[in-house]
Coordinates of C-alpha atoms in Angstrom, one line a residue:
Chain A
M103 CA 46.2 54.0 56.6
T104 CA 47.0 54.3 52.9
T105 CA 50.7 54.4 53.6
T106 CA 50.4 51.3 55.7
K107 CA 48.5 49.5 53.0
L108 CA 51.1 50.6 50.3
G109 CA 53.8 49.4 52.7
S110 CA 52.2 46.0 53.1
I111 CA 51.8 45.7 49.3
N112 CA 55.5 46.6 48.9
N113 CA 56.4 44.0 51.5
W114 CA 54.3 41.4 49.7
I115 CA 55.9 42.2 46.4
K116 CA 59.4 41.9 47.9
R117 CA 58.5 38.5 49.5
N118 CA 56.7 37.2 46.3
N119 CA 58.7 38.7 43.4
D120 CA 58.0 35.9 41.0
L121 CA 54.3 35.7 41.7
S122 CA 53.9 39.5 41.7
I123 CA 55.6 39.7 38.3
V124 CA 53.4 37.0 36.9
L125 CA 50.3 38.8 38.0
F126 CA 51.8 42.1 36.7
I127 CA 52.5 40.5 33.3
L128 CA 48.9 39.1 33.1
V129 CA 47.2 42.3 34.1
S130 CA 49.3 44.4 31.8
F131 CA 48.7 42.1 28.9
V132 CA 44.9 42.1 29.4
I133 CA 44.8 45.9 29.7
S134 CA 47.0 46.4 26.6
R135 CA 44.8 44.1 24.5
I136 CA 41.7 45.8 25.7
V137 CA 43.3 49.0 24.6
M138 CA 44.1 47.5 21.2
F139 CA 40.5 46.2 20.8
G140 CA 39.2 49.6 21.9
V141 CA 41.3 51.3 19.1
Y142 CA 39.8 48.9 16.7
L143 CA 36.2 49.5 17.9
H144 CA 36.9 53.3 17.7
S145 CA 38.2 53.0 14.1
F146 CA 35.8 50.5 12.7
G147 CA 32.7 51.0 14.8
E148 CA 29.4 49.1 14.1
A149 CA 30.0 46.7 17.0
P150 CA 32.5 44.3 15.5
T151 CA 33.3 41.3 17.6
F152 CA 36.6 40.1 19.2
I153 CA 36.9 37.5 16.5
D154 CA 36.4 40.1 13.8
W155 CA 39.3 42.0 15.4
L156 CA 41.5 39.0 15.4
H157 CA 40.7 38.4 11.7
R158 CA 41.5 42.1 11.1
I159 CA 44.9 42.0 12.8
N160 CA 45.9 38.7 11.4
T161 CA 47.0 40.0 8.0
F162 CA 49.9 40.1 5.5
D163 CA 52.3 37.1 6.2
V164 CA 49.6 35.5 8.4
T165 CA 48.1 34.2 5.1
W166 CA 51.4 32.3 4.5
Y167 CA 51.6 30.9 8.0
T168 CA 48.0 29.8 7.8
Q169 CA 48.8 28.0 4.5
Y170 CA 51.8 26.5 6.2
V171 CA 49.5 25.0 8.9
Y172 CA 47.1 23.6 6.3
S173 CA 50.1 22.1 4.5
I174 CA 51.4 20.5 7.7
L175 CA 47.9 19.1 8.2
G176 CA 47.9 17.4 4.8
R177 CA 46.5 20.0 2.3
E178 CA 48.5 20.5 -0.9
T179 CA 51.2 23.1 -0.6
F180 CA 50.0 26.4 -1.8
I181 CA 52.0 28.2 -4.5
D182 CA 51.0 31.5 -5.9
Y183 CA 51.8 31.0 -9.6
G184 CA 51.2 34.7 -10.3
T185 CA 54.3 35.6 -8.3
G186 CA 56.0 32.3 -7.4
Q187 CA 55.5 33.0 -3.7
T188 CA 55.1 30.0 -1.5
I189 CA 55.4 28.8 2.1
W190 CA 59.0 27.7 2.0
A191 CA 60.1 31.2 2.7
F192 CA 58.9 30.8 6.2
F193 CA 60.3 28.7 9.0
P194 CA 58.2 25.8 10.4
L195 CA 58.3 25.8 14.2
D196 CA 55.5 28.3 15.0
P197 CA 53.2 26.8 12.2
L198 CA 53.9 23.4 13.7
V199 CA 52.8 24.5 17.1
I200 CA 49.7 26.1 15.8
A201 CA 49.0 23.0 13.6
F202 CA 49.3 20.8 16.7
F203 CA 46.6 22.8 18.5
M204 CA 44.4 22.9 15.4
K205 CA 44.7 19.1 15.2
I206 CA 43.7 18.9 18.9
S207 CA 40.6 21.0 18.1
A208 CA 39.8 18.7 15.2
M209 CA 40.2 21.7 12.9
K210 CA 37.1 23.3 14.5
A211 CA 38.9 26.2 16.2
D212 CA 39.4 29.5 14.6
I213 CA 43.1 29.6 13.6
A214 CA 43.3 33.4 14.5
L215 CA 42.0 32.6 18.0
V216 CA 44.4 29.7 18.4
A217 CA 47.3 31.8 17.3
F218 CA 46.2 34.7 19.6
I219 CA 46.1 32.4 22.6
V220 CA 49.3 30.4 21.8
N221 CA 51.5 33.3 20.7
S222 CA 50.3 35.6 23.5
S223 CA 51.2 32.9 26.0
F224 CA 54.6 32.6 24.4
F225 CA 55.0 36.4 24.7
M226 CA 54.0 36.5 28.4
L227 CA 56.4 33.6 29.1
S228 CA 59.1 35.5 27.3
E229 CA 58.4 38.5 29.6
F230 CA 58.8 36.3 32.7
V231 CA 62.1 34.9 31.4
A232 CA 63.2 38.4 30.6
Y233 CA 62.4 39.4 34.2
K234 CA 64.7 36.5 35.4
Y235 CA 67.4 37.6 33.0
I236 CA 67.2 41.2 34.2
M237 CA 67.4 40.2 37.8
L238 CA 70.4 38.1 36.9
T239 CA 72.3 40.7 34.9
R240 CA 70.9 44.0 36.3
K241 CA 69.6 43.0 39.7
S242 CA 66.8 45.6 39.2
F243 CA 63.2 44.8 39.8
S244 CA 62.2 48.2 38.4
S245 CA 64.1 47.5 35.2
A246 CA 62.0 44.3 34.8
V247 CA 58.8 46.2 35.3
I248 CA 59.9 48.9 32.8
Y249 CA 60.8 46.2 30.2
I250 CA 57.4 44.4 30.6
L251 CA 55.6 47.7 30.2
L252 CA 57.6 48.6 27.2
M253 CA 57.0 45.3 25.5
T254 CA 53.3 45.1 26.4
F255 CA 52.3 48.7 25.7
G256 CA 55.2 49.8 23.5
P257 CA 55.5 50.1 19.7
Y258 CA 54.8 47.0 17.6
S259 CA 53.4 45.1 20.6
F260 CA 50.5 43.8 18.5
Y261 CA 52.9 41.5 16.7
F262 CA 53.0 39.3 19.8
S263 CA 49.3 38.4 19.6
I264 CA 49.0 37.5 15.9
F265 CA 50.1 34.6 13.8
Y266 CA 53.7 35.8 13.2
T267 CA 56.8 34.1 14.6
E268 CA 57.6 37.1 16.8
S269 CA 56.3 35.6 20.1
L270 CA 58.0 32.2 19.8
F271 CA 61.2 33.8 18.6
I272 CA 61.5 36.2 21.5
L273 CA 60.6 33.5 24.0
L274 CA 63.3 31.1 22.7
L275 CA 65.8 34.0 22.3
T276 CA 65.2 35.3 25.8
L277 CA 65.6 31.7 27.2
C278 CA 68.9 31.4 25.2
Y279 CA 70.3 34.6 26.8
Y280 CA 69.1 33.5 30.2
L281 CA 70.5 30.0 30.0
L282 CA 73.8 31.3 28.6
K283 CA 74.2 33.6 31.6
K284 CA 73.2 30.7 33.9
K285 CA 75.8 28.6 32.1
K286 CA 73.2 25.9 31.4
Y287 CA 74.7 25.3 28.0
L288 CA 72.8 22.1 27.0
L289 CA 69.4 23.6 27.7
M290 CA 70.6 26.7 25.9
G291 CA 71.6 24.5 22.9
I292 CA 68.1 22.9 22.8
C293 CA 66.4 26.4 22.9
G294 CA 68.9 27.5 20.3
A295 CA 68.0 24.6 18.0
L296 CA 64.3 25.5 18.4
L297 CA 65.2 29.2 17.8
S298 CA 66.9 28.4 14.4
A299 CA 63.8 26.3 13.5
T300 CA 61.7 29.4 14.2
R301 CA 63.6 31.9 12.0
N302 CA 66.8 31.4 10.0
V303 CA 68.5 34.2 11.9
G304 CA 68.3 32.1 15.1
I305 CA 71.5 30.3 14.0
M306 CA 73.3 33.6 14.6
F307 CA 73.0 33.0 18.3
V308 CA 76.3 31.1 18.0
F309 CA 78.0 34.5 17.6
V310 CA 76.4 35.7 20.8
I311 CA 77.9 32.6 22.6
L312 CA 81.3 33.4 21.0
A313 CA 81.0 37.1 22.1
D314 CA 80.0 36.0 25.6
C315 CA 83.1 33.7 25.8
I316 CA 85.4 36.5 24.6
A317 CA 83.9 39.0 27.0
E318 CA 84.2 36.6 29.9
Y319 CA 87.8 35.8 29.0
I320 CA 88.8 39.4 28.7
S321 CA 87.2 40.2 32.1
E322 CA 89.1 37.2 33.8
K323 CA 92.0 38.1 36.0
K324 CA 94.6 36.0 34.3
I325 CA 98.2 36.9 33.9
K326 CA 98.8 35.2 30.6
K327 CA 96.1 35.8 28.0
N328 CA 96.4 34.8 24.4
F329 CA 94.4 33.2 21.6
G330 CA 95.7 29.7 22.3
D331 CA 94.8 30.0 26.0
F332 CA 91.3 31.3 25.0
V333 CA 90.7 28.3 22.7
K334 CA 92.0 25.9 25.3
T335 CA 89.9 27.4 28.1
Y336 CA 86.6 27.2 26.2
V337 CA 87.2 24.0 24.1
S338 CA 87.7 22.2 27.5
K339 CA 84.1 23.0 28.4
E340 CA 82.3 20.1 26.8
N341 CA 78.8 21.3 27.8
L342 CA 79.5 24.6 26.0
I343 CA 80.8 22.9 22.9
L344 CA 77.8 20.6 22.6
G345 CA 75.3 23.4 23.5
T346 CA 76.8 25.6 20.8
A347 CA 76.8 22.7 18.3
L348 CA 73.1 22.2 19.0
V349 CA 72.1 25.7 18.0
P350 CA 72.2 25.3 14.2
M351 CA 70.2 22.0 14.4
G352 CA 66.8 23.6 13.7
L353 CA 68.0 25.3 10.6
F354 CA 69.8 22.2 9.3
A355 CA 66.8 20.1 10.0
Y356 CA 64.7 22.4 7.8
I357 CA 67.4 22.4 5.1
L358 CA 67.2 18.6 5.1
F359 CA 63.4 18.6 5.0
L360 CA 63.4 21.0 2.0
T361 CA 66.0 18.9 0.2
Y362 CA 63.7 16.0 0.2
K363 CA 60.4 17.9 -0.2
V364 CA 61.4 20.5 -2.8
G365 CA 64.8 19.2 -4.1
D366 CA 66.5 22.4 -2.9
G367 CA 67.7 22.7 0.7
F368 CA 68.0 26.4 0.3
A369 CA 64.4 26.9 -1.0
F370 CA 63.8 29.3 1.9
L371 CA 66.4 31.6 0.4
H372 CA 65.8 31.0 -3.3
V373 CA 62.0 31.7 -2.9
Q374 CA 62.8 35.2 -1.8
T375 CA 63.2 36.1 -5.5
A376 CA 59.4 35.8 -5.7
W377 CA 59.2 38.7 -3.2
A378 CA 61.6 40.6 -5.4
R379 CA 64.0 41.0 -2.5
G380 CA 67.5 41.8 -3.8
D381 CA 70.8 41.9 -2.1
N382 CA 71.6 45.5 -1.2
A383 CA 74.0 46.8 1.4
L384 CA 72.9 48.3 4.7
F385 CA 74.7 51.5 3.7
W386 CA 72.6 51.7 0.5
A387 CA 69.4 51.0 2.4
A388 CA 70.3 53.7 5.0
K389 CA 71.2 56.2 2.2
H390 CA 68.0 55.5 0.3
G391 CA 65.8 55.6 3.4
I392 CA 67.3 58.6 5.1
I393 CA 69.3 60.9 2.8
S394 CA 67.9 60.4 -0.7
V395 CA 64.3 61.0 0.4
F396 CA 65.2 63.7 2.9
P397 CA 63.4 64.3 5.2
A398 CA 63.7 60.6 6.0
E399 CA 60.7 58.4 5.5
F400 CA 59.2 56.5 8.4
L401 CA 61.3 53.3 7.9
G402 CA 64.5 55.4 7.5
V403 CA 63.7 57.1 10.9
M404 CA 63.1 53.7 12.5
L405 CA 66.5 52.6 11.1
V406 CA 68.2 55.7 12.6
I407 CA 66.5 55.1 16.0
S408 CA 67.5 51.4 16.0
L409 CA 71.1 52.2 15.1
S410 CA 71.2 54.9 17.8
I411 CA 69.9 52.6 20.5
I412 CA 72.4 49.9 19.5
A413 CA 75.3 52.4 19.4
Y414 CA 74.3 53.8 22.9
A415 CA 74.1 50.3 24.4
I416 CA 77.5 49.4 23.0
F417 CA 79.5 52.6 23.6
H418 CA 77.8 54.0 26.7
N419 CA 76.3 51.0 28.5
K420 CA 79.0 48.6 27.4
K421 CA 76.4 45.9 26.5
V422 CA 78.5 44.6 23.6
V423 CA 77.4 40.9 23.9
E424 CA 73.7 41.8 24.0
M425 CA 74.1 43.9 20.9
V426 CA 75.8 41.2 18.7
L427 CA 72.5 39.7 17.5
P428 CA 70.7 43.0 16.9
V429 CA 73.6 44.1 14.7
I430 CA 73.6 40.9 12.8
I431 CA 69.8 41.0 12.4
L432 CA 70.0 44.6 11.2
L433 CA 72.8 43.8 8.7
L434 CA 70.8 40.8 7.3
S435 CA 67.3 42.4 7.3
A436 CA 68.2 45.9 6.2
T437 CA 70.2 44.5 3.2
T438 CA 67.1 43.2 1.6
I439 CA 64.3 45.5 2.8
L440 CA 63.9 48.1 5.5
Q441 CA 60.2 47.2 6.0
S442 CA 60.7 44.6 8.7
V443 CA 63.5 46.3 10.6
P444 CA 61.4 47.9 13.4
R445 CA 59.6 44.6 14.3
Y446 CA 62.8 42.7 14.1
M447 CA 64.4 45.1 16.5
V448 CA 61.5 45.1 18.9
G449 CA 61.4 41.3 18.7
C450 CA 65.0 40.6 19.4
F451 CA 64.8 41.2 23.1
T452 CA 68.0 43.0 23.8
V453 CA 67.2 46.2 21.9
M454 CA 64.1 46.8 24.1
L455 CA 66.3 45.9 27.0
A456 CA 68.7 48.6 25.9
V457 CA 65.7 51.0 25.8
T458 CA 64.8 49.9 29.3
D459 CA 68.4 50.7 30.5
I460 CA 68.1 54.2 28.8
Y461 CA 64.6 54.8 30.3
K462 CA 65.7 53.8 33.8
N463 CA 68.4 56.4 33.9
M464 CA 66.2 59.3 32.6
S465 CA 64.9 62.2 34.7
K466 CA 61.3 62.0 35.8
T467 CA 60.2 64.6 33.3
A468 CA 61.9 62.8 30.4
K469 CA 60.3 59.5 31.5
V470 CA 56.8 61.1 31.4
I471 CA 57.4 62.6 28.0
L472 CA 58.9 59.3 26.5
T473 CA 56.0 57.3 28.1
I474 CA 53.4 59.6 26.4
V475 CA 55.3 59.5 23.1
L476 CA 55.6 55.7 23.1
L477 CA 51.9 55.1 24.1
A478 CA 50.7 57.6 21.5
F479 CA 53.0 56.0 18.9
E480 CA 51.7 52.5 19.7
I481 CA 48.1 53.6 19.4
I482 CA 48.9 55.1 16.0
L483 CA 50.6 51.9 14.9
I484 CA 47.7 49.8 16.1
R485 CA 45.3 51.9 14.1
E486 CA 47.5 51.7 11.0
W487 CA 47.9 47.9 11.4
D488 CA 44.2 47.6 11.7
S489 CA 44.0 49.6 8.4
H490 CA 46.5 47.1 6.9
N491 CA 49.3 49.7 6.3
A492 CA 52.0 47.7 4.5
M493 CA 54.7 50.0 5.9
L494 CA 54.4 48.1 9.2
C495 CA 54.7 44.5 7.9
Chain B
M365 CA 83.4 9.4 29.9
K366 CA 80.7 12.0 29.7
K367 CA 83.2 14.5 28.3
V368 CA 84.2 12.1 25.5
I369 CA 80.6 11.4 24.6
F370 CA 79.8 15.1 24.4
Y371 CA 82.8 15.8 22.1
I372 CA 81.8 12.9 19.9
V373 CA 78.2 14.0 19.7
S374 CA 79.4 17.6 18.9
A375 CA 81.7 16.3 16.2
L376 CA 78.9 14.1 14.7
L377 CA 76.6 17.1 14.7
V378 CA 79.1 19.3 12.8
I379 CA 79.8 16.5 10.3
G380 CA 76.0 16.0 9.9
Y381 CA 75.6 19.8 9.2
V382 CA 78.3 19.7 6.5
L383 CA 76.7 16.7 4.9
V384 CA 73.2 18.3 5.0
L385 CA 74.7 21.5 3.6
L386 CA 76.3 19.6 0.6
R387 CA 73.2 17.6 0.0
G388 CA 71.0 20.7 0.3
M389 CA 73.1 22.6 -2.3
D390 CA 72.8 19.8 -4.8
L391 CA 69.8 20.7 -7.0
K392 CA 69.7 17.5 -9.1
S393 CA 66.3 16.4 -7.6
A394 CA 64.7 19.9 -8.1
T395 CA 62.5 20.1 -11.1
P396 CA 63.7 22.2 -14.1
E397 CA 60.7 24.5 -13.7
Y398 CA 61.8 25.2 -10.1
R399 CA 65.5 25.7 -10.9
M400 CA 64.7 28.0 -13.9
F401 CA 62.4 30.3 -11.9
Y402 CA 63.9 30.4 -8.4
V403 CA 67.6 29.5 -8.8
D404 CA 68.6 30.6 -12.3
Q405 CA 65.8 33.1 -12.6
S406 CA 65.7 32.5 -16.3
T407 CA 62.0 32.1 -16.6
R408 CA 59.6 35.1 -16.4
F409 CA 56.8 33.1 -14.7
L410 CA 56.7 30.1 -12.4
M411 CA 55.5 26.9 -14.1
P412 CA 53.9 24.0 -12.2
D413 CA 56.3 21.0 -12.1
G414 CA 56.4 19.2 -15.4
E415 CA 54.8 22.0 -17.4
L416 CA 57.9 22.7 -19.4
Q417 CA 57.3 19.5 -21.2
N418 CA 53.9 20.8 -22.3
Y419 CA 55.7 23.5 -24.3
S420 CA 56.9 21.3 -27.2
E421 CA 56.8 21.2 -30.9
N422 CA 53.3 21.5 -32.5
V423 CA 51.9 23.2 -29.4
L424 CA 50.5 26.6 -30.1
C425 CA 51.7 29.0 -27.4
T426 CA 49.5 32.1 -27.1
Y427 CA 50.8 35.0 -25.0
I428 CA 47.6 36.5 -23.6
R429 CA 45.9 36.0 -20.3
G430 CA 44.4 32.6 -19.6
E431 CA 46.5 31.0 -22.4
N432 CA 49.7 29.0 -22.2
F433 CA 52.3 31.8 -21.8
R434 CA 54.6 30.5 -19.1
N435 CA 57.6 29.3 -21.2
L436 CA 59.0 32.9 -21.4
G437 CA 62.4 33.7 -20.3
E438 CA 64.1 37.0 -19.8
G439 CA 63.3 40.1 -21.9
W440 CA 59.5 40.4 -21.7
N441 CA 57.0 42.9 -20.3
D442 CA 53.7 41.9 -18.8
I443 CA 51.0 39.8 -20.5
G444 CA 48.4 42.0 -22.2
E445 CA 45.2 41.8 -24.2
Y446 CA 47.1 41.5 -27.5
G447 CA 50.2 39.6 -26.5
I448 CA 53.4 40.4 -24.7
W449 CA 56.0 43.0 -25.6
S450 CA 59.6 41.9 -25.9
E451 CA 61.9 44.4 -24.2
G452 CA 65.5 45.3 -25.0
N453 CA 67.8 43.5 -27.3
D454 CA 67.1 39.9 -26.2
A455 CA 63.9 38.1 -25.4
S456 CA 64.0 34.3 -24.9
F457 CA 61.5 31.5 -24.6
Y458 CA 61.8 27.7 -24.0
L459 CA 60.5 24.8 -26.0
D460 CA 60.8 21.1 -25.4
I461 CA 62.0 19.0 -28.4
N462 CA 61.2 15.3 -28.4
D463 CA 63.0 14.5 -31.7
S464 CA 66.1 16.7 -32.1
N465 CA 67.1 14.9 -35.3
S466 CA 64.3 16.5 -37.3
D467 CA 64.3 20.0 -38.8
Y468 CA 61.6 22.4 -37.7
V469 CA 59.9 25.7 -38.7
L470 CA 59.2 28.3 -36.0
E471 CA 56.2 30.5 -36.8
L472 CA 55.9 33.7 -34.9
T473 CA 52.7 35.8 -35.0
I474 CA 52.8 39.4 -33.7
S475 CA 50.2 42.0 -33.0
D476 CA 52.6 45.0 -33.3
S477 CA 56.2 45.8 -34.0
L478 CA 58.4 48.9 -33.8
G479 CA 60.4 48.0 -36.9
Y480 CA 63.7 46.6 -35.6
N481 CA 65.7 44.0 -37.5
N482 CA 65.4 40.8 -35.4
A483 CA 67.1 37.4 -35.7
L484 CA 66.4 34.1 -34.1
Y485 CA 69.1 32.3 -32.0
V486 CA 68.6 28.7 -30.9
N487 CA 70.7 27.7 -27.9
G488 CA 72.9 30.7 -28.5
V489 CA 73.5 29.9 -32.2
F490 CA 72.2 32.0 -35.1
A491 CA 69.2 30.3 -36.9
G492 CA 68.0 33.0 -39.2
D493 CA 66.6 36.5 -39.6
I494 CA 63.0 37.1 -38.5
V495 CA 61.1 38.8 -41.3
F496 CA 57.4 39.5 -40.7
E497 CA 54.9 39.4 -43.6
D498 CA 51.3 40.2 -42.5
D499 CA 52.5 39.9 -38.9
V500 CA 53.7 36.4 -39.4
A501 CA 57.3 35.2 -39.6
S502 CA 58.6 31.7 -40.4
I503 CA 62.1 30.7 -39.6
N504 CA 63.7 27.3 -40.4
V505 CA 65.4 25.7 -37.5
S506 CA 67.9 23.1 -38.4
S507 CA 68.2 19.9 -36.3
E508 CA 71.9 20.8 -35.8
L509 CA 70.9 23.6 -33.5
L510 CA 68.6 21.6 -31.3
N511 CA 69.1 19.6 -28.1
E512 CA 67.0 16.7 -27.0
G513 CA 64.6 18.1 -24.4
L514 CA 64.7 21.8 -23.4
N515 CA 65.9 24.4 -25.9
T516 CA 66.4 28.1 -25.6
F517 CA 65.1 30.3 -28.4
T518 CA 66.1 34.0 -28.4
I519 CA 64.8 36.9 -30.4
H520 CA 67.8 39.2 -30.8
T521 CA 68.3 42.6 -32.4
D522 CA 71.6 44.4 -32.8
D523 CA 69.7 47.7 -33.3
E524 CA 69.6 50.2 -30.5
V525 CA 66.2 49.6 -28.9
L526 CA 64.7 53.0 -28.1
R527 CA 62.0 54.0 -25.7
M528 CA 58.5 53.5 -27.3
V529 CA 57.8 57.2 -26.8
D530 CA 60.8 58.1 -28.9
I531 CA 59.2 56.2 -31.9
R532 CA 55.6 56.9 -31.1
P533 CA 55.4 60.1 -29.1
E534 CA 51.6 59.7 -28.7
S535 CA 52.1 56.5 -26.6
E536 CA 54.0 58.2 -23.7
N537 CA 55.4 54.7 -22.9
E538 CA 59.0 54.8 -21.8
N539 CA 59.7 51.1 -22.1
H540 CA 62.2 49.8 -24.7
F541 CA 59.7 47.7 -26.6
N542 CA 60.5 45.7 -29.7
I543 CA 57.7 43.3 -30.9
L544 CA 54.3 42.5 -29.4
L545 CA 54.3 38.7 -29.6
Y546 CA 50.9 37.1 -29.9
S547 CA 51.7 33.5 -30.4
L548 CA 54.3 31.0 -31.7
I549 CA 54.4 27.4 -32.9
L550 CA 57.2 25.1 -33.7
R551 CA 56.3 22.7 -36.5
S552 CA 58.1 19.8 -38.0
A553 CA 59.6 20.8 -41.3
S554 CA 58.8 17.5 -43.0

């Protein structure tokens, strides 16, 4: 009887892949957030409410994004004259979306709740697009399920339900990868433009497009292959050219806005001085985080894990195109500060996809061990984030 | 036809990006306060737009919390109860001059000093030695040294500035302090 029931569920899933994955995403998400809330209740006791929890987890840069929303809605731009920190360091698209919903609510809604609903929705949508991408590139339903579980219950998942840009960024990035693979270049360009308006590193997706073209060209069965032929082949694809040209639009629109608002188009870079972020090299950051403080500190370990996953994906799984952006993000972020490296890696889609590939090929025992480790790690991270541990921001 | 339109739009986008880039790098419409703090990183504190003009002749600048201390450049420690310590061989500040044809007197008041020989440079040119008597030093500033508008004043010493603990072992402070500036004022000499 039970076997028959399981068989019919399996058949239903096979017939309704899309719908079953949507339900799976929703259920997983709800359970994971109940777990997060449970960790908060356990740590802070005295019957705090759901809204209390949202206020608790919306910390660190959330203050700046909130100020950004108020600035969009007409309040004077907030500048901290003690440090010189101000909102221009942050990119505008996610604050614009939240400001839109705040406006709809006539400013009566709690901004943390609005951000939770909107960004969590972006996150779940990104998981659905990731499922589509995985079915396109790996043709593996189980890989999609693993990816969704890793993202929903895995390390740093709380970032996708707070007022940070992680959710919108991963949604747009996943869409870009998917549309690139589907060769829908114009739609990819539009998503890319929105991506570069979400975070400056979004512009780097043009290198993913270039890498994809190179990889495709190399794999083609042509007798005569050379640089001239490569250029001719791809320049003749007008959709690809326009789609690629659209990607930087978000960033340049922001530069133009800052030029007229602040008088400095690169205010988003110059304001970094107020956060005292210098220009170091990745090698220096790695040396400082891993060797100089041996045994390596937490962020040093996270850097090593990130580099190992990327290296394994490139050299063992031959996922070079998918690793282009993580390498660029790592080079850019780790040259200023190691602090954000883990969340950037989790939030750039293909690194967790690489983890999915690794996980899928593990033995059952290894899978059980890794699952326990990741779940325990996430619960520790949730508690530390609830305690406002700056190491995680 | 569609192909041509797509290429034209792509080309226009790239040209637009170049133009935006060039315009974005041009800082002529940024305020001096913005440029000096974020871009040149020559001021120690961020000033609200237009505030540099408030630091002009006959304005008493007092370098303690809650006072007007934001015209400091490089070479200063943190604002304290009795003023701000200059650090190293050079410590600069900025003053706005409305009439650069007049001669001025700069009056420095300190709360403490570690005994180094200091001199005043205005816009990089030697103006005079700084000699404190009862914690006050007056230095004549000739109009020849001044620019209309913003001027850079630098307290410079050629001496090797040691750690404070090397001079006052009881302090345990390892910073290379020079003078503890309490206030300054630039007065017309006439």
